[in-house]
Amino acid sequence: MQWDPFDAIERDVRAMVADPRWADVPASTQTQAMAARLLATPDGACWLFGAHARWYRHDGTDGLWHLAAPPFSDDARSAARPAYPAPAVPEHLLPRAAHLAFDRGSVQAFVGPDVPRAITESVRGLLDAQRGLRGEFLGVAGPLSEAFYNDVPAPVAMVWGTIMWCAYAPAFDGNEVLLSMFGEFLARPLPGDDWVRWLPPVPLSALIEMYAGPLARGAQGAALRLAGLAASTARVLRSDPRFAPRAEALLTMVEPLAARPWLDHHARDAATLHRTWLARCPAHLAPAVLPETAPGEHFRHVLYDLVQALAFVGGQGGDPRATAAALLAADVQTVAPEAAGRLDPWLDAESRRTYQTALSAPEDPLRDCWPRAGEPAPDLLPPDRASAAALLGAGYATGLAWCRLTGTEPPAHGFPVSAATVRCLIHQRDDPADPLPGVPDVSPEWIRHS
């Protein structure tokens, strides 16, 4: 078995940063310690395991560090050596203990492994409690109002909005029970088809506007009950790793209101509330709210997830990073070619060259990765259902991220790459029969990512 310098450095950095004394070490000393742990690969790249507990690649053309998944092939990894001379390590890329505490959950979509029955039944219970509830609650306000009938009370929309906000990649099986229980409340069909529902992301502002409405009218009790319902929903969802990171983040924002209901009294308008809620999110959960705080950085991180989801390509002699850039080009070229150039600043030089080549050169081999007639490329067939669900989730999350970054409306029938990936799951959408009594209702196929 080959020695893997990347694994060794990652273990070493994690152990060093987990030591309580690390936080008291001066930044200049920390940068020296990290410089001694840089790796150089034969292609001339230099690698740092740093902030957010992820890898960064030093670009010799611009002298900057860029978030980038490390090499996947055993030969490339084992050939890495200590970097000398070492490029400077910027302070903002130094790893923190809070970064190591973040659990990224799973990047899988909700096609393939089902939402566990325990979650769907608990959400059904929350929803049943809202039926016919009017009184102090008016209809749905804000961005979610168009999705629901006029007589649907706000608590129903709060449950729905919480589910969608917490989902890493809201691409759901067309038969998903978690969606069908809302059928009587929805004023229009969900985007997608009977196979997959390609749902748009729900911003945190949509939840906050429903909370801010009664707060502004002086109906503090109604506002607190809506916030409590968001917390109850998030507590149910967090047992599924596809919801867990953002569910945990939302809980840190809304749970304090139960004990200190006056927390938001100074912030009656939605914009101030948005800042106030995000300020309550602790440092170790900051990556979960990147779509709200730093859409560009969020795009970089989900593209990193996509590269990881393509790890099986590395086992076939391919390059997951180049493949991810080519697939990004396939989606952008089809959905919004006019937005292509707006992503360039968010890509490292190597990925940017690959992306631009795939966009501009129809005969380039990179286009062999692109879907054909709705089918995935032969070399991009995931080896199993779990891997296909991860590729679908990471691909859809990447699509939503670049749409948000460029102001593009997400396509109602999915992005070409994600839609093609569904073909790998059509006959594997449903989990086996219900588990036996006493057996936890948890899928063994969840793929977690670092």
CSV table of C-alpha atoms in Angstrom, one decimal:
chain,number,residue,atom,x,y,z
A,1,MET,CA,0.0,0.0,0.0
A,2,GLN,CA,1.4,3.4,-1.1
A,3,TRP,CA,2.0,6.1,1.5
A,4,ASP,CA,-0.3,9.0,1.0
A,5,PRO,CA,1.3,12.4,1.9
A,6,PHE,CA,-2.1,14.2,1.5
A,7,ASP,CA,-3.7,12.0,4.1
A,8,ALA,CA,-0.7,12.3,6.4
A,9,ILE,CA,-0.6,16.1,6.2
A,10,GLU,CA,-4.4,16.3,6.8
A,11,ARG,CA,-4.1,14.1,9.9
A,12,ASP,CA,-1.2,16.1,11.2
A,13,VAL,CA,-2.9,19.5,10.7
A,14,ARG,CA,-6.1,18.3,12.3
A,15,ALA,CA,-4.2,17.1,15.3
A,16,MET,CA,-2.2,20.3,15.6
A,17,VAL,CA,-5.2,22.6,15.3
A,18,ALA,CA,-7.3,20.5,17.7
A,19,ASP,CA,-4.7,21.2,20.4
A,20,PRO,CA,-6.2,24.0,22.6
A,21,ARG,CA,-2.8,25.7,22.6
A,22,TRP,CA,-3.1,26.4,18.8
A,23,ALA,CA,-5.5,29.3,19.3
A,24,ASP,CA,-3.0,31.1,21.4
A,25,VAL,CA,-0.1,30.7,19.0
A,26,PRO,CA,0.7,34.0,17.2
A,27,ALA,CA,-0.4,34.1,13.6
A,28,SER,CA,3.2,34.5,12.3
A,29,THR,CA,4.1,31.3,14.1
A,30,GLN,CA,1.0,29.5,12.7
A,31,THR,CA,1.9,30.5,9.2
A,32,GLN,CA,5.4,29.1,9.7
A,33,ALA,CA,4.0,25.8,11.0
A,34,MET,CA,1.7,25.6,8.0
A,35,ALA,CA,4.5,26.5,5.5
A,36,ALA,CA,6.3,23.4,6.8
A,37,ARG,CA,3.3,21.3,5.9
A,38,LEU,CA,2.8,22.4,2.3
A,39,LEU,CA,3.0,19.7,-0.4
A,40,ALA,CA,4.3,20.0,-4.0
A,41,THR,CA,3.2,17.7,-6.7
A,42,PRO,CA,5.1,16.9,-9.9
A,43,ASP,CA,2.9,19.1,-12.0
A,44,GLY,CA,4.3,22.1,-10.2
A,45,ALA,CA,1.3,22.7,-8.0
A,46,CYS,CA,1.6,23.5,-4.2
A,47,TRP,CA,-1.1,22.4,-1.8
A,48,LEU,CA,-2.3,23.6,1.6
A,49,PHE,CA,-4.7,22.0,4.0
A,50,GLY,CA,-6.1,25.1,5.6
A,51,ALA,CA,-9.3,27.1,6.3
A,52,HIS,CA,-12.6,25.3,6.4
A,53,ALA,CA,-10.7,22.0,6.7
A,54,ARG,CA,-10.3,21.9,2.9
A,55,TRP,CA,-7.4,22.0,0.4
A,56,TYR,CA,-6.1,24.9,-1.5
A,57,ARG,CA,-3.9,25.0,-4.6
A,58,HIS,CA,-1.3,27.7,-5.2
A,59,ASP,CA,-1.5,29.2,-8.6
A,60,GLY,CA,1.9,30.2,-10.0
A,61,THR,CA,0.3,32.4,-12.6
A,62,ASP,CA,-1.3,34.8,-10.2
A,63,GLY,CA,0.5,33.9,-7.0
A,64,LEU,CA,-2.8,33.2,-5.2
A,65,TRP,CA,-4.2,30.3,-3.3
A,66,HIS,CA,-7.5,28.8,-4.6
A,67,LEU,CA,-9.9,26.4,-3.0
A,68,ALA,CA,-9.4,23.1,-4.9
A,69,ALA,CA,-10.0,19.4,-4.2
A,70,PRO,CA,-6.6,17.6,-4.1
A,71,PRO,CA,-5.5,14.9,-6.6
A,72,PHE,CA,-7.4,11.6,-6.6
A,73,SER,CA,-5.0,9.2,-8.3
A,74,ASP,CA,-2.7,7.2,-6.0
A,75,ASP,CA,0.3,8.0,-8.2
A,76,ALA,CA,-0.2,11.7,-8.0
A,77,ARG,CA,-0.8,11.7,-4.3
A,78,SER,CA,2.1,9.4,-3.4
A,79,ALA,CA,4.5,11.6,-5.6
A,80,ALA,CA,3.9,14.7,-3.5
A,81,ARG,CA,6.8,16.0,-1.5
A,82,PRO,CA,7.3,18.9,1.0
A,83,ALA,CA,7.2,22.2,-0.9
A,84,TYR,CA,10.5,24.1,-0.9
A,85,PRO,CA,10.8,27.0,-1.3
A,86,ALA,CA,7.3,27.4,0.1
A,87,PRO,CA,5.0,30.1,-1.0
A,88,ALA,CA,3.6,32.4,1.7
A,89,VAL,CA,0.5,31.2,3.6
A,90,PRO,CA,-2.0,34.1,4.0
A,91,GLU,CA,-3.5,34.4,7.5
A,92,HIS,CA,-7.1,34.1,6.2
A,93,LEU,CA,-6.3,30.5,5.1
A,94,LEU,CA,-5.0,29.4,8.5
A,95,PRO,CA,-7.1,26.5,9.8
A,96,ARG,CA,-9.1,27.1,13.0
A,97,ALA,CA,-10.5,24.7,15.5
A,98,ALA,CA,-14.0,25.9,14.5
A,99,HIS,CA,-13.4,24.7,11.0
A,100,LEU,CA,-12.6,21.2,12.2
A,101,ALA,CA,-15.9,21.1,14.1
A,102,PHE,CA,-18.1,21.6,11.1
A,103,ASP,CA,-19.9,18.4,9.9
A,104,ARG,CA,-20.6,18.9,6.1
A,105,GLY,CA,-23.2,16.2,6.1
A,106,SER,CA,-24.1,14.6,2.8
A,107,VAL,CA,-24.2,16.1,-0.7
A,108,GLN,CA,-26.7,13.6,-2.0
A,109,ALA,CA,-30.0,14.7,-3.6
A,110,PHE,CA,-33.3,13.3,-2.5
A,111,VAL,CA,-33.5,10.9,-5.5
A,112,GLY,CA,-32.2,7.5,-4.6
A,113,PRO,CA,-32.1,7.2,-0.8
A,114,ASP,CA,-35.5,8.3,0.5
A,115,VAL,CA,-36.1,10.7,3.3
A,116,PRO,CA,-36.4,8.5,6.4
A,117,ARG,CA,-39.9,7.6,7.4
A,118,ALA,CA,-39.3,8.9,10.9
A,119,ILE,CA,-38.7,12.4,9.4
A,120,THR,CA,-41.7,12.3,7.1
A,121,GLU,CA,-44.1,11.2,9.9
A,122,SER,CA,-42.8,13.9,12.3
A,123,VAL,CA,-43.2,16.6,9.6
A,124,ARG,CA,-46.7,15.3,8.9
A,125,GLY,CA,-47.4,15.7,12.6
A,126,LEU,CA,-46.2,19.3,12.5
A,127,LEU,CA,-48.3,20.0,9.4
A,128,ASP,CA,-51.5,18.4,10.7
A,129,ALA,CA,-51.3,20.6,13.7
A,130,GLN,CA,-51.6,23.7,11.4
A,131,ARG,CA,-54.6,22.5,9.4
A,132,GLY,CA,-57.4,25.1,9.5
A,133,LEU,CA,-55.3,27.3,11.7
A,134,ARG,CA,-56.1,31.0,11.0
A,135,GLY,CA,-56.8,33.3,13.9
A,136,GLU,CA,-53.7,35.3,14.7
A,137,PHE,CA,-52.0,34.1,11.5
A,138,LEU,CA,-52.6,35.8,8.2
A,139,GLY,CA,-51.9,34.3,4.8
A,140,VAL,CA,-48.4,33.6,3.6
A,141,ALA,CA,-46.2,36.7,3.1
A,142,GLY,CA,-43.0,37.3,1.1
A,143,PRO,CA,-41.4,35.2,-1.6
A,144,LEU,CA,-43.3,32.0,-0.7
A,145,SER,CA,-46.8,33.6,-1.1
A,146,GLU,CA,-47.0,32.7,-4.8
A,147,ALA,CA,-46.5,29.0,-4.1
A,148,PHE,CA,-49.6,28.7,-1.8
A,149,TYR,CA,-53.3,29.3,-1.9
A,150,ASN,CA,-54.5,32.5,-0.4
A,151,ASP,CA,-56.2,30.8,2.5
A,152,VAL,CA,-53.1,28.8,3.6
A,153,PRO,CA,-51.9,30.0,7.0
A,154,ALA,CA,-48.3,31.1,7.4
A,155,PRO,CA,-47.3,28.2,9.7
A,156,VAL,CA,-47.7,25.7,6.7
A,157,ALA,CA,-45.4,27.8,4.6
A,158,MET,CA,-42.9,28.1,7.4
A,159,VAL,CA,-42.6,24.3,7.6
A,160,TRP,CA,-42.2,24.1,3.8
A,161,GLY,CA,-39.7,27.0,3.7
A,162,THR,CA,-37.6,25.4,6.5
A,163,ILE,CA,-37.4,22.1,4.7
A,164,MET,CA,-36.3,23.8,1.5
A,165,TRP,CA,-33.8,26.2,3.2
A,166,CYS,CA,-32.2,23.3,5.1
A,167,ALA,CA,-31.8,21.0,2.0
A,168,TYR,CA,-28.3,21.0,0.5
A,169,ALA,CA,-29.7,20.2,-3.0
A,170,PRO,CA,-33.6,20.4,-3.2
A,171,ALA,CA,-33.9,17.9,-6.1
A,172,PHE,CA,-36.6,15.4,-4.9
A,173,ASP,CA,-38.0,12.2,-6.1
A,174,GLY,CA,-41.4,12.9,-7.8
A,175,ASN,CA,-43.0,10.5,-5.4
A,176,GLU,CA,-41.3,11.9,-2.3
A,177,VAL,CA,-43.8,11.7,0.6
A,178,LEU,CA,-42.2,14.8,2.2
A,179,LEU,CA,-43.5,16.8,-0.8
A,180,SER,CA,-46.8,15.1,-1.5
A,181,MET,CA,-48.2,15.9,2.0
A,182,PHE,CA,-48.1,19.6,1.0
A,183,GLY,CA,-50.2,19.0,-2.2
A,184,GLU,CA,-53.5,20.4,-0.9
A,185,PHE,CA,-51.8,23.7,0.1
A,186,LEU,CA,-49.8,24.4,-3.1
A,187,ALA,CA,-51.3,26.7,-5.6
A,188,ARG,CA,-49.3,25.5,-8.6
A,189,PRO,CA,-47.5,22.3,-9.7
A,190,LEU,CA,-44.0,22.0,-8.5
A,191,PRO,CA,-41.3,22.4,-11.2
A,192,GLY,CA,-40.0,19.2,-12.8
A,193,ASP,CA,-41.8,16.1,-13.7
A,194,ASP,CA,-43.0,12.8,-12.3
A,195,TRP,CA,-39.4,11.6,-12.0
A,196,VAL,CA,-37.8,14.6,-10.3
A,197,ARG,CA,-39.0,17.8,-8.7
A,198,TRP,CA,-36.3,20.4,-9.3
A,199,LEU,CA,-37.1,22.9,-6.6
A,200,PRO,CA,-35.6,26.4,-6.4
A,201,PRO,CA,-33.7,27.4,-3.3
A,202,VAL,CA,-35.6,29.2,-0.6
A,203,PRO,CA,-33.5,32.1,0.9
A,204,LEU,CA,-33.3,32.8,4.6
A,205,SER,CA,-35.1,36.1,3.9
A,206,ALA,CA,-38.3,34.1,3.0
A,207,LEU,CA,-38.4,32.7,6.5
A,208,ILE,CA,-37.6,36.0,8.1
A,209,GLU,CA,-40.3,37.9,6.2
A,210,MET,CA,-43.0,35.5,7.6
A,211,TYR,CA,-41.6,36.1,11.1
A,212,ALA,CA,-41.1,39.9,10.6
A,213,GLY,CA,-44.7,40.4,9.5
A,214,PRO,CA,-46.5,39.7,12.8
A,215,LEU,CA,-43.6,41.2,14.7
A,216,ALA,CA,-44.1,44.5,13.0
A,217,ARG,CA,-47.8,44.4,13.8
A,218,GLY,CA,-47.1,43.9,17.5
A,219,ALA,CA,-48.2,40.3,17.4
A,220,GLN,CA,-45.1,39.0,19.1
A,221,GLY,CA,-46.7,35.8,20.2
A,222,ALA,CA,-47.6,34.8,16.6
A,223,ALA,CA,-44.0,35.7,15.5
A,224,LEU,CA,-42.5,33.6,18.2
A,225,ARG,CA,-44.7,30.7,17.3
A,226,LEU,CA,-43.6,30.8,13.7
A,227,ALA,CA,-39.9,30.9,14.8
A,228,GLY,CA,-40.6,28.0,17.2
A,229,LEU,CA,-42.2,26.0,14.3
A,230,ALA,CA,-39.1,26.6,12.2
A,231,ALA,CA,-37.0,25.3,15.1
A,232,SER,CA,-39.3,22.2,15.5
A,233,THR,CA,-39.0,21.5,11.8
A,234,ALA,CA,-35.2,21.9,11.8
A,235,ARG,CA,-34.9,19.5,14.9
A,236,VAL,CA,-36.8,16.9,12.9
A,237,LEU,CA,-34.7,17.3,9.7
A,238,ARG,CA,-31.2,17.3,11.3
A,239,SER,CA,-31.2,13.5,11.6
A,240,ASP,CA,-30.8,13.3,7.8
A,241,PRO,CA,-27.3,14.5,6.8
A,242,ARG,CA,-28.6,16.0,3.6
A,243,PHE,CA,-30.4,18.6,5.9
A,244,ALA,CA,-28.3,18.5,9.0
A,245,PRO,CA,-25.7,21.3,8.5
A,246,ARG,CA,-28.2,24.0,7.7
A,247,ALA,CA,-30.8,22.6,10.1
A,248,GLU,CA,-28.2,23.0,12.9
A,249,ALA,CA,-27.4,26.5,11.7
A,250,LEU,CA,-31.0,27.5,11.7
A,251,LEU,CA,-31.5,26.2,15.2
A,252,THR,CA,-28.8,28.5,16.5
A,253,MET,CA,-30.6,31.4,15.0
A,254,VAL,CA,-34.1,30.7,16.2
A,255,GLU,CA,-33.8,28.6,19.4
A,256,PRO,CA,-32.5,31.5,21.5
A,257,LEU,CA,-35.9,33.2,21.0
A,258,ALA,CA,-37.7,30.6,23.1
A,259,ALA,CA,-35.7,31.6,26.2
A,260,ARG,CA,-35.2,35.3,25.4
A,261,PRO,CA,-38.2,36.4,23.3
A,262,TRP,CA,-37.0,40.0,23.4
A,263,LEU,CA,-33.8,39.3,21.4
A,264,ASP,CA,-35.2,40.8,18.1
A,265,HIS,CA,-37.0,43.8,19.6
A,266,HIS,CA,-34.4,46.2,18.2
A,267,ALA,CA,-34.7,44.8,14.7
A,268,ARG,CA,-38.3,45.1,13.5
A,269,ASP,CA,-37.5,45.3,9.7
A,270,ALA,CA,-36.6,42.2,7.7
A,271,ALA,CA,-33.2,43.5,6.6
A,272,THR,CA,-32.1,44.1,10.1
A,273,LEU,CA,-33.5,40.8,11.3
A,274,HIS,CA,-31.6,39.0,8.5
A,275,ARG,CA,-28.3,40.4,9.8
A,276,THR,CA,-29.3,39.7,13.4
A,277,TRP,CA,-30.2,36.1,12.7
A,278,LEU,CA,-26.9,35.5,10.8
A,279,ALA,CA,-25.0,37.1,13.6
A,280,ARG,CA,-26.3,34.4,16.0
A,281,CYS,CA,-24.8,31.6,13.9
A,282,PRO,CA,-21.6,30.4,15.5
A,283,ALA,CA,-18.3,30.3,13.7
A,284,HIS,CA,-18.2,26.5,13.4
A,285,LEU,CA,-21.5,26.6,11.4
A,286,ALA,CA,-20.5,29.6,9.2
A,287,PRO,CA,-20.0,27.3,6.1
A,288,ALA,CA,-23.7,26.3,6.3
A,289,VAL,CA,-24.8,29.9,5.7
A,290,LEU,CA,-22.4,30.8,2.9
A,291,PRO,CA,-25.2,31.1,0.4
A,292,GLU,CA,-26.5,34.0,2.5
A,293,THR,CA,-23.2,35.6,3.4
A,294,ALA,CA,-20.9,34.9,0.5
A,295,PRO,CA,-22.5,33.5,-2.7
A,296,GLY,CA,-19.2,33.4,-4.6
A,297,GLU,CA,-17.4,31.4,-1.9
A,298,HIS,CA,-20.5,29.1,-1.7
A,299,PHE,CA,-20.1,28.5,-5.4
A,300,ARG,CA,-16.5,27.5,-4.9
A,301,HIS,CA,-17.3,25.1,-2.1
A,302,VAL,CA,-20.1,23.3,-4.0
A,303,LEU,CA,-17.8,23.0,-7.0
A,304,TYR,CA,-15.3,21.4,-4.6
A,305,ASP,CA,-18.2,19.0,-3.6
A,306,LEU,CA,-18.8,18.2,-7.3
A,307,VAL,CA,-15.2,17.3,-7.8
A,308,GLN,CA,-15.3,15.0,-4.8
A,309,ALA,CA,-18.5,13.4,-6.1
A,310,LEU,CA,-16.6,12.7,-9.3
A,311,ALA,CA,-13.9,10.8,-7.5
A,312,PHE,CA,-14.9,7.6,-9.3
A,313,VAL,CA,-13.7,9.2,-12.5
A,314,GLY,CA,-10.2,9.3,-11.0
A,315,GLY,CA,-10.4,5.5,-10.5
A,316,GLN,CA,-10.9,5.2,-14.3
A,317,GLY,CA,-7.8,7.3,-15.1
A,318,GLY,CA,-9.8,10.6,-15.6
A,319,ASP,CA,-9.3,13.9,-13.8
A,320,PRO,CA,-12.2,14.8,-11.5
A,321,ARG,CA,-11.3,18.5,-11.4
A,322,ALA,CA,-11.2,18.8,-15.2
A,323,THR,CA,-14.4,16.8,-15.5
A,324,ALA,CA,-16.2,19.1,-13.0
A,325,ALA,CA,-15.1,22.2,-15.0
A,326,ALA,CA,-16.3,20.6,-18.2
A,327,LEU,CA,-19.7,19.7,-16.7
A,328,LEU,CA,-20.0,23.2,-15.4
A,329,ALA,CA,-19.5,24.5,-18.9
A,330,ALA,CA,-22.2,22.1,-20.2
A,331,ASP,CA,-24.8,23.5,-17.9
A,332,VAL,CA,-23.9,27.1,-18.4
A,333,GLN,CA,-23.7,26.8,-22.2
A,334,THR,CA,-27.2,25.3,-22.3
A,335,VAL,CA,-29.0,27.4,-19.6
A,336,ALA,CA,-27.3,30.8,-19.7
A,337,PRO,CA,-24.4,31.2,-22.2
A,338,GLU,CA,-24.5,35.0,-21.7
A,339,ALA,CA,-23.5,34.4,-18.0
A,340,ALA,CA,-20.4,32.3,-18.8
A,341,GLY,CA,-17.8,35.0,-18.3
A,342,ARG,CA,-19.2,36.0,-15.0
A,343,LEU,CA,-18.0,32.8,-13.4
A,344,ASP,CA,-14.3,33.3,-14.5
A,345,PRO,CA,-13.3,35.3,-11.4
A,346,TRP,CA,-14.5,32.5,-9.1
A,347,LEU,CA,-12.4,29.7,-10.8
A,348,ASP,CA,-8.7,29.0,-10.3
A,349,ALA,CA,-6.6,29.4,-13.4
A,350,GLU,CA,-6.4,25.7,-14.3
A,351,SER,CA,-10.2,25.1,-13.9
A,352,ARG,CA,-10.9,28.4,-15.7
A,353,ARG,CA,-8.8,27.2,-18.8
A,354,THR,CA,-10.7,23.9,-18.8
A,355,TYR,CA,-14.0,25.6,-18.5
A,356,GLN,CA,-13.3,28.2,-21.2
A,357,THR,CA,-12.0,25.5,-23.6
A,358,ALA,CA,-15.0,23.3,-23.1
A,359,LEU,CA,-17.2,26.4,-23.9
A,360,SER,CA,-15.4,27.6,-26.9
A,361,ALA,CA,-14.0,24.4,-28.7
A,362,PRO,CA,-16.8,22.1,-29.9
A,363,GLU,CA,-14.3,19.4,-31.0
A,364,ASP,CA,-12.3,19.4,-27.8
A,365,PRO,CA,-12.3,16.0,-26.0
A,366,LEU,CA,-13.6,17.8,-22.9
A,367,ARG,CA,-17.0,17.8,-24.5
A,368,ASP,CA,-17.0,14.0,-24.4
A,369,CYS,CA,-18.1,14.6,-20.8
A,370,TRP,CA,-21.3,16.4,-21.8
A,371,PRO,CA,-24.6,14.6,-21.8
A,372,ARG,CA,-25.9,13.4,-25.2
A,373,ALA,CA,-29.7,13.2,-25.9
A,374,GLY,CA,-30.4,13.4,-22.2
A,375,GLU,CA,-28.0,10.5,-21.3
A,376,PRO,CA,-24.8,10.8,-19.3
A,377,ALA,CA,-21.5,10.3,-21.0
A,378,PRO,CA,-20.4,6.6,-20.8
A,379,ASP,CA,-17.4,7.4,-18.7
A,380,LEU,CA,-19.5,9.3,-16.2
A,381,LEU,CA,-21.8,6.5,-15.1
A,382,PRO,CA,-21.5,6.3,-11.3
A,383,PRO,CA,-20.7,2.9,-9.9
A,384,ASP,CA,-23.7,2.6,-7.5
A,385,ARG,CA,-26.8,4.3,-6.4
A,386,ALA,CA,-25.2,6.2,-3.5
A,387,SER,CA,-22.6,7.7,-5.9
A,388,ALA,CA,-25.2,8.6,-8.4
A,389,ALA,CA,-27.3,10.4,-5.7
A,390,ALA,CA,-24.1,12.3,-4.6
A,391,LEU,CA,-23.3,13.3,-8.2
A,392,LEU,CA,-26.9,14.5,-8.7
A,393,GLY,CA,-26.9,16.5,-5.5
A,394,ALA,CA,-23.5,18.1,-6.0
A,395,GLY,CA,-24.3,18.9,-9.6
A,396,TYR,CA,-27.7,20.4,-8.8
A,397,ALA,CA,-26.2,22.4,-5.9
A,398,THR,CA,-23.5,23.8,-8.2
A,399,GLY,CA,-26.1,24.8,-10.7
A,400,LEU,CA,-28.2,26.6,-8.2
A,401,ALA,CA,-25.0,28.3,-6.8
A,402,TRP,CA,-23.9,29.7,-10.2
A,403,CYS,CA,-27.4,30.8,-11.0
A,404,ARG,CA,-27.6,32.8,-7.7
A,405,LEU,CA,-24.1,34.2,-8.4
A,406,THR,CA,-25.0,35.4,-11.9
A,407,GLY,CA,-28.7,36.3,-11.3
A,408,THR,CA,-29.9,33.5,-13.6
A,409,GLU,CA,-33.3,31.9,-13.1
A,410,PRO,CA,-32.8,28.1,-12.4
A,411,PRO,CA,-34.3,26.0,-15.2
A,412,ALA,CA,-37.7,24.4,-14.2
A,413,HIS,CA,-36.7,21.0,-15.7
A,414,GLY,CA,-33.2,20.8,-14.1
A,415,PHE,CA,-29.7,21.4,-15.4
A,416,PRO,CA,-28.6,19.2,-18.3
A,417,VAL,CA,-25.9,17.4,-16.3
A,418,SER,CA,-28.2,16.7,-13.3
A,419,ALA,CA,-31.1,15.7,-15.5
A,420,ALA,CA,-28.8,13.2,-17.3
A,421,THR,CA,-27.6,11.8,-14.0
A,422,VAL,CA,-31.2,11.0,-13.1
A,423,ARG,CA,-31.2,8.4,-15.8
A,424,CYS,CA,-28.8,6.4,-13.6
A,425,LEU,CA,-31.4,6.4,-10.8
A,426,ILE,CA,-34.7,5.9,-12.5
A,427,HIS,CA,-34.9,2.2,-11.7
A,428,GLN,CA,-33.3,2.7,-8.2
A,429,ARG,CA,-35.4,5.5,-6.8
A,430,ASP,CA,-37.1,3.6,-4.0
A,431,ASP,CA,-35.6,2.2,-0.9
A,432,PRO,CA,-36.3,-1.4,0.1
A,433,ALA,CA,-39.4,-2.3,1.9
A,434,ASP,CA,-40.1,-0.6,5.3
A,435,PRO,CA,-37.5,-1.7,8.0
A,436,LEU,CA,-38.5,-4.2,10.6
A,437,PRO,CA,-39.8,-2.8,13.9
A,438,GLY,CA,-37.0,-1.6,16.1
A,439,VAL,CA,-34.6,-1.1,13.2
A,440,PRO,CA,-33.6,2.6,12.8
A,441,ASP,CA,-35.1,4.1,9.7
A,442,VAL,CA,-31.7,5.3,8.3
A,443,SER,CA,-30.2,4.8,4.9
A,444,PRO,CA,-26.9,3.0,4.9
A,445,GLU,CA,-26.0,4.8,1.6
A,446,TRP,CA,-25.5,8.4,2.9
A,447,ILE,CA,-22.3,9.7,1.6
A,448,ARG,CA,-20.6,12.3,3.8
A,449,HIS,CA,-18.0,14.8,2.6
A,450,SER,CA,-15.1,16.6,4.1
